[in-house]
CSV table of C-alpha atoms in Angstrom, one decimal:
chain,number,residue,atom,x,y,z
A,1,MET,CA,40.1,-28.5,43.8
A,2,ALA,CA,42.6,-31.4,43.8
A,3,LYS,CA,44.4,-32.0,40.5
A,4,SER,CA,45.6,-35.3,39.0
A,5,LYS,CA,47.9,-35.9,36.2
A,6,PHE,CA,45.2,-36.3,33.8
A,7,GLU,CA,44.2,-32.4,34.1
A,8,TYR,CA,46.3,-31.7,30.7
A,9,VAL,CA,43.4,-33.0,28.7
A,10,ARG,CA,41.6,-29.9,29.3
A,11,ASN,CA,44.2,-28.1,27.0
A,12,PHE,CA,42.5,-29.9,23.9
A,13,GLU,CA,39.2,-27.9,24.4
A,14,THR,CA,38.6,-25.0,22.1
A,15,ASP,CA,37.9,-21.9,23.0
A,16,ASP,CA,34.2,-21.0,21.7
A,17,THR,CA,33.7,-17.7,23.6
A,18,CYS,CA,31.1,-15.7,21.4
A,19,LEU,CA,32.5,-12.2,20.4
A,20,ARG,CA,31.7,-9.2,22.9
A,21,ASN,CA,28.9,-6.6,21.9
A,22,CYS,CA,27.4,-8.9,19.2
A,23,TYR,CA,23.6,-10.6,19.2
A,24,ILE,CA,24.0,-14.2,19.7
A,25,VAL,CA,21.2,-16.1,17.7
A,26,VAL,CA,20.6,-19.7,18.4
A,27,ARG,CA,18.7,-21.4,15.5
A,28,LEU,CA,17.2,-24.8,15.8
A,29,ASP,CA,15.9,-26.9,12.8
A,30,GLY,CA,13.9,-30.1,13.1
A,31,ARG,CA,16.0,-32.9,12.1
A,32,ASN,CA,14.5,-35.0,9.4
A,33,PHE,CA,11.1,-33.5,10.1
A,34,HIS,CA,9.4,-34.4,6.9
A,35,LYS,CA,9.5,-37.9,7.9
A,36,PHE,CA,8.2,-37.0,11.5
A,37,ALA,CA,5.4,-35.2,10.2
A,38,GLU,CA,4.4,-38.1,7.7
A,39,GLN,CA,4.8,-40.4,10.7
A,40,HIS,CA,2.7,-38.6,12.9
A,41,LYS,CA,0.0,-37.5,10.3
A,42,PHE,CA,0.6,-33.8,10.5
A,43,SER,CA,-2.0,-31.8,8.7
A,44,LYS,CA,-0.8,-30.3,5.5
A,45,PRO,CA,0.1,-27.7,4.2
A,46,ASN,CA,0.0,-26.3,8.2
A,47,ASP,CA,-0.7,-28.2,11.3
A,48,ASN,CA,-1.9,-26.2,14.0
A,49,ARG,CA,-1.2,-28.3,16.7
A,50,ALA,CA,2.5,-28.9,15.7
A,51,LEU,CA,2.9,-25.0,15.4
A,52,GLY,CA,1.4,-24.4,18.7
A,53,LEU,CA,3.7,-27.0,20.2
A,54,MET,CA,6.7,-25.6,18.7
A,55,THR,CA,5.7,-22.1,20.1
A,56,ARG,CA,5.2,-23.7,23.8
A,57,SER,CA,8.4,-25.3,23.3
A,58,ALA,CA,10.1,-22.0,22.4
A,59,ARG,CA,8.4,-20.1,25.2
A,60,SER,CA,9.9,-22.6,27.8
A,61,VAL,CA,13.4,-21.8,26.6
A,62,MET,CA,12.7,-18.0,26.9
A,63,GLU,CA,11.5,-18.6,30.2
A,64,GLU,CA,14.3,-20.5,31.1
A,65,LEU,CA,16.8,-18.3,29.5
A,66,GLU,CA,15.8,-14.7,30.1
A,67,ASP,CA,18.4,-13.3,28.3
A,68,ILE,CA,16.6,-13.9,25.2
A,69,VAL,CA,15.0,-10.9,24.0
A,70,ILE,CA,13.0,-12.0,20.9
A,71,ALA,CA,12.5,-15.5,19.2
A,72,TYR,CA,11.0,-16.2,15.7
A,73,GLY,CA,9.8,-19.5,14.4
A,74,GLN,CA,8.2,-20.7,11.5
A,75,SER,CA,7.4,-24.5,10.1
A,76,ASP,CA,10.0,-26.6,12.3
A,77,GLU,CA,12.6,-23.9,13.2
A,78,PHE,CA,12.8,-21.5,15.8
A,79,SER,CA,15.4,-18.7,16.1
A,80,PHE,CA,16.5,-17.3,19.9
A,81,VAL,CA,18.3,-14.1,20.1
A,82,PHE,CA,20.4,-13.3,23.0
A,83,LYS,CA,21.1,-9.7,23.9
A,84,ARG,CA,24.6,-8.2,23.0
A,85,THR,CA,25.3,-7.7,26.7
A,86,SER,CA,24.4,-11.3,27.9
A,87,THR,CA,27.1,-13.2,29.8
A,88,TRP,CA,25.2,-16.6,30.3
A,89,PHE,CA,27.5,-19.3,30.1
A,90,LYS,CA,30.4,-16.9,29.9
A,91,ARG,CA,29.2,-16.5,26.1
A,92,ARG,CA,30.2,-20.0,25.1
A,93,ALA,CA,28.7,-21.1,21.9
A,94,SER,CA,28.5,-24.5,22.6
A,95,LYS,CA,26.8,-24.1,26.2
A,96,LEU,CA,24.4,-21.8,24.7
A,97,MET,CA,23.4,-24.0,21.9
A,98,THR,CA,23.3,-27.2,23.8
A,99,HIS,CA,21.0,-25.6,26.5
A,100,VAL,CA,18.8,-24.4,24.1
A,101,ALA,CA,18.4,-27.3,22.0
A,102,SER,CA,18.2,-29.6,24.9
A,103,GLN,CA,15.2,-27.4,26.7
A,104,PHE,CA,13.4,-27.1,23.5
A,105,SER,CA,13.6,-30.8,22.6
A,106,SER,CA,12.5,-31.9,26.2
A,107,SER,CA,9.9,-29.4,26.1
A,108,PHE,CA,8.6,-30.7,22.7
A,109,VAL,CA,8.0,-34.0,24.4
A,110,PHE,CA,6.7,-32.7,27.8
A,111,TYR,CA,4.0,-30.7,26.1
A,112,TRP,CA,3.2,-33.1,23.4
A,113,LYS,CA,-0.3,-34.5,25.1
A,114,GLU,CA,-1.4,-30.8,25.6
A,115,PHE,CA,-1.7,-30.1,21.7
A,116,PHE,CA,-2.1,-33.9,20.4
A,117,GLY,CA,-4.3,-35.2,23.3
A,118,GLU,CA,-3.9,-39.2,23.2
A,119,GLN,CA,-2.2,-39.4,19.7
A,120,PRO,CA,1.1,-41.1,20.7
A,121,LEU,CA,4.6,-39.6,20.0
A,122,LEU,CA,6.1,-42.5,18.2
A,123,TYR,CA,9.4,-41.6,18.7
A,124,PRO,CA,11.8,-38.9,20.2
A,125,PRO,CA,12.0,-35.9,17.9
A,126,GLY,CA,15.7,-34.2,17.2
A,127,PHE,CA,16.6,-30.7,16.5
A,128,ASP,CA,20.1,-29.5,15.2
A,129,GLY,CA,21.5,-26.1,16.1
A,130,ARG,CA,23.7,-23.4,15.0
A,131,VAL,CA,25.0,-20.2,16.6
A,132,VAL,CA,25.8,-17.0,14.5
A,133,LEU,CA,26.8,-13.7,15.8
A,134,TYR,CA,25.2,-10.1,14.6
A,135,PRO,CA,27.2,-7.0,15.6
A,136,SER,CA,24.6,-4.4,14.7
A,137,ASN,CA,20.9,-3.9,14.8
A,138,ARG,CA,20.4,-3.8,11.3
A,139,ASN,CA,22.3,-7.2,10.8
A,140,LEU,CA,19.8,-8.6,13.3
A,141,ARG,CA,16.8,-7.3,11.7
A,142,ASP,CA,18.1,-8.4,8.3
A,143,TYR,CA,18.6,-11.7,9.8
A,144,LEU,CA,15.0,-11.8,11.1
A,145,SER,CA,13.5,-10.5,7.9
A,146,TRP,CA,15.2,-13.2,6.0
A,147,ARG,CA,13.5,-16.0,8.1
A,148,GLN,CA,10.2,-14.2,7.7
A,149,ALA,CA,10.6,-13.9,3.9
A,150,ASP,CA,11.7,-17.7,3.8
A,151,CYS,CA,8.3,-18.2,5.9
A,152,HIS,CA,6.3,-16.5,3.2
A,153,ILE,CA,8.1,-18.1,0.4
A,154,ASN,CA,7.7,-21.7,1.7
A,155,ASN,CA,4.2,-20.9,2.8
A,156,LEU,CA,2.9,-19.8,-0.6
A,157,TYR,CA,4.4,-22.6,-2.3
A,158,ASN,CA,3.1,-25.4,0.2
A,159,THR,CA,-0.5,-23.8,0.1
A,160,VAL,CA,-0.8,-23.9,-3.6
A,161,PHE,CA,1.0,-27.3,-3.8
A,162,TRP,CA,-1.4,-29.0,-1.4
A,163,THR,CA,-4.6,-27.2,-2.7
A,164,LEU,CA,-3.8,-28.6,-6.1
A,165,VAL,CA,-3.5,-31.9,-4.4
A,166,GLN,CA,-6.4,-31.9,-2.0
A,167,LYS,CA,-8.7,-29.9,-4.0
A,168,GLY,CA,-7.6,-30.1,-7.7
A,169,GLY,CA,-7.0,-33.8,-7.9
A,170,LEU,CA,-3.2,-33.7,-8.8
A,171,THR,CA,-0.8,-36.3,-7.6
A,172,THR,CA,2.2,-34.6,-5.8
A,173,VAL,CA,4.4,-35.2,-8.7
A,174,GLN,CA,1.7,-33.5,-11.1
A,175,ALA,CA,1.5,-30.4,-8.4
A,176,GLU,CA,5.4,-30.1,-8.4
A,177,ASP,CA,5.4,-30.1,-12.3
A,178,ARG,CA,2.6,-27.4,-12.4
A,179,LEU,CA,4.7,-25.1,-10.0
A,180,LYS,CA,8.0,-25.3,-11.5
A,181,GLY,CA,9.1,-21.9,-12.8
A,182,THR,CA,6.1,-20.1,-11.2
A,183,LEU,CA,6.5,-16.7,-9.3
A,184,ALA,CA,4.5,-15.5,-6.6
A,185,ALA,CA,2.0,-13.9,-9.1
A,186,GLY,CA,1.8,-17.0,-10.8
A,187,LYS,CA,1.1,-19.0,-7.5
A,188,ASN,CA,-1.2,-16.3,-6.1
A,189,GLU,CA,-3.3,-16.6,-9.6
A,190,ILE,CA,-3.5,-20.1,-9.6
A,191,LEU,CA,-5.1,-20.0,-5.6
A,192,PHE,CA,-7.4,-17.3,-6.8
A,193,SER,CA,-8.6,-18.0,-10.2
A,194,GLU,CA,-9.1,-21.9,-9.9
A,195,PHE,CA,-9.8,-22.3,-6.1
A,196,ASP,CA,-11.5,-18.7,-5.4
A,197,ILE,CA,-8.6,-18.4,-2.5
A,198,ASN,CA,-7.1,-14.9,-1.6
A,199,TYR,CA,-3.7,-16.0,-0.1
A,200,ASN,CA,-3.9,-12.8,1.9
A,201,ASN,CA,-7.0,-13.9,3.9
A,202,GLU,CA,-4.9,-17.2,4.7
A,203,PRO,CA,-4.1,-17.6,8.5
A,204,VAL,CA,-1.5,-14.8,9.5
A,205,LEU,CA,0.2,-17.3,11.8
A,206,HIS,CA,1.2,-19.6,8.6
A,207,ARG,CA,2.1,-16.6,6.6
A,208,LYS,CA,3.8,-14.6,9.2
A,209,GLY,CA,5.1,-17.3,11.4
A,210,THR,CA,5.4,-16.6,15.4
A,211,THR,CA,7.5,-13.7,17.1
A,212,LEU,CA,8.0,-14.3,20.9
A,213,ILE,CA,9.0,-11.0,23.0
A,214,TRP,CA,9.0,-10.3,26.7
A,215,GLU,CA,6.0,-7.8,27.5
A,216,LYS,CA,4.7,-6.4,30.9
A,217,ARG,CA,1.3,-7.6,31.9
A,218,GLU,CA,-0.9,-6.6,34.8
A,219,GLU,CA,-2.2,-9.8,36.5
A,220,THR,CA,-4.4,-9.9,39.6
A,221,VAL,CA,-3.8,-12.1,42.4
A,222,THR,CA,-5.5,-12.9,45.8
A,223,LYS,CA,-3.6,-12.6,48.9
A,224,SER,CA,-4.2,-13.3,52.5
A,225,MET,CA,-3.7,-10.4,54.6
A,226,LYS,CA,-4.0,-10.0,58.4
A,227,LEU,CA,-5.9,-7.3,59.9
A,228,PRO,CA,-5.1,-5.6,63.2
A,229,ASN,CA,-7.9,-7.6,65.0
A,230,GLU,CA,-5.9,-10.8,63.7
A,231,GLU,CA,-8.5,-11.6,61.5
A,232,GLU,CA,-7.3,-12.7,57.9
A,233,LYS,CA,-9.0,-11.2,54.7
A,234,ASP,CA,-8.4,-12.2,51.2
A,235,VAL,CA,-7.5,-9.0,49.1
A,236,ALA,CA,-7.0,-8.7,45.3
A,237,VAL,CA,-3.8,-7.1,44.4
A,238,THR,CA,-2.9,-6.1,41.0
A,239,ARG,CA,0.9,-6.3,39.8
A,240,ARG,CA,2.7,-6.2,36.6
A,241,ARG,CA,5.0,-8.8,35.7
A,242,LYS,CA,6.9,-9.7,32.6
A,243,THR,CA,5.7,-12.5,30.4
A,244,VAL,CA,6.3,-14.0,26.9
A,245,GLU,CA,3.6,-13.1,24.5
A,246,ALA,CA,3.3,-14.3,20.9
A,247,HIS,CA,2.9,-12.2,17.8
A,248,HIS,CA,1.5,-13.0,14.2
A,249,CYS,CA,2.7,-10.1,12.1
A,250,ASP,CA,5.3,-8.1,10.0
A,251,ILE,CA,8.7,-7.7,11.3
A,252,ILE,CA,10.2,-6.9,8.5
A,253,GLY,CA,9.0,-3.2,8.4
A,254,ASP,CA,9.5,-0.6,11.1
A,255,GLN,CA,6.2,-0.8,12.7
A,256,PHE,CA,6.9,-3.6,14.9
A,257,TRP,CA,10.3,-2.3,16.1
A,258,GLU,CA,8.9,1.3,16.8
A,259,LYS,CA,6.1,-0.3,18.8
A,260,HIS,CA,8.7,-2.4,21.0
A,261,PRO,CA,11.8,-0.2,21.1
A,262,ASP,CA,12.9,-2.1,24.2
A,263,ILE,CA,14.1,-5.0,22.1
A,264,LEU,CA,17.0,-3.7,20.7
A,265,GLU,CA,20.2,-2.2,22.3
A,266,ASP,CA,21.6,1.2,21.2
A,267,ASP,CA,24.1,0.5,18.5
A,268,THR,CA,26.3,3.5,19.8
A,269,CYS,CA,27.0,1.5,22.9
């Protein structure tokens, strides 16, 4: 490639190569999504259409970047974990983050009608991102546990808050005052004693969030085969292929990780 006298400006670029042997986590958060949810009349405390669209967008990211071994999402955020040995984009943080953010944002717009039908998208959504490195399996699991614990804390509060407003007749200010200083046990007591709601029976999607992983699934396809007499015949062929599957379950304990041991790489490597 021919060089010019202006080539020197490349020296101003910052080296943002991610440290080797670390999991690369890209976390996206909806920008000003409180306003976005109000403008698009999302159901409170949870809108299954919006959660489904977030998951579909995240699946699109994983299908585009196959080095992502697991993704976890709740509310208006999603975290994507690249395997420790990934060399995508030469491990440049800016490239990884911008590719994930752009793929997610464009998918959110592209699949909007699939979840919201004829309800118009009033303006483009925005997502900010950050890159964090985790050197060990314990660090990564603790990060994902933190995000799932955050899902539980936020969803319990929102469930009680909107129950007080929608069923208890309180204003949002009154509901906020009612919940000040309450712990988890107190919030559960309000739901059960005043509204006969057992929080543990609320949809697991809302309580646990969504975990996406790669899994092998058998699928049957029809292929046209030519027989010795030159006739063609449709034959059913079964094959195994990797697909992105969603789970709504606990990822803080060991059971999930023992069931899917291929997600994490060996710490001794």
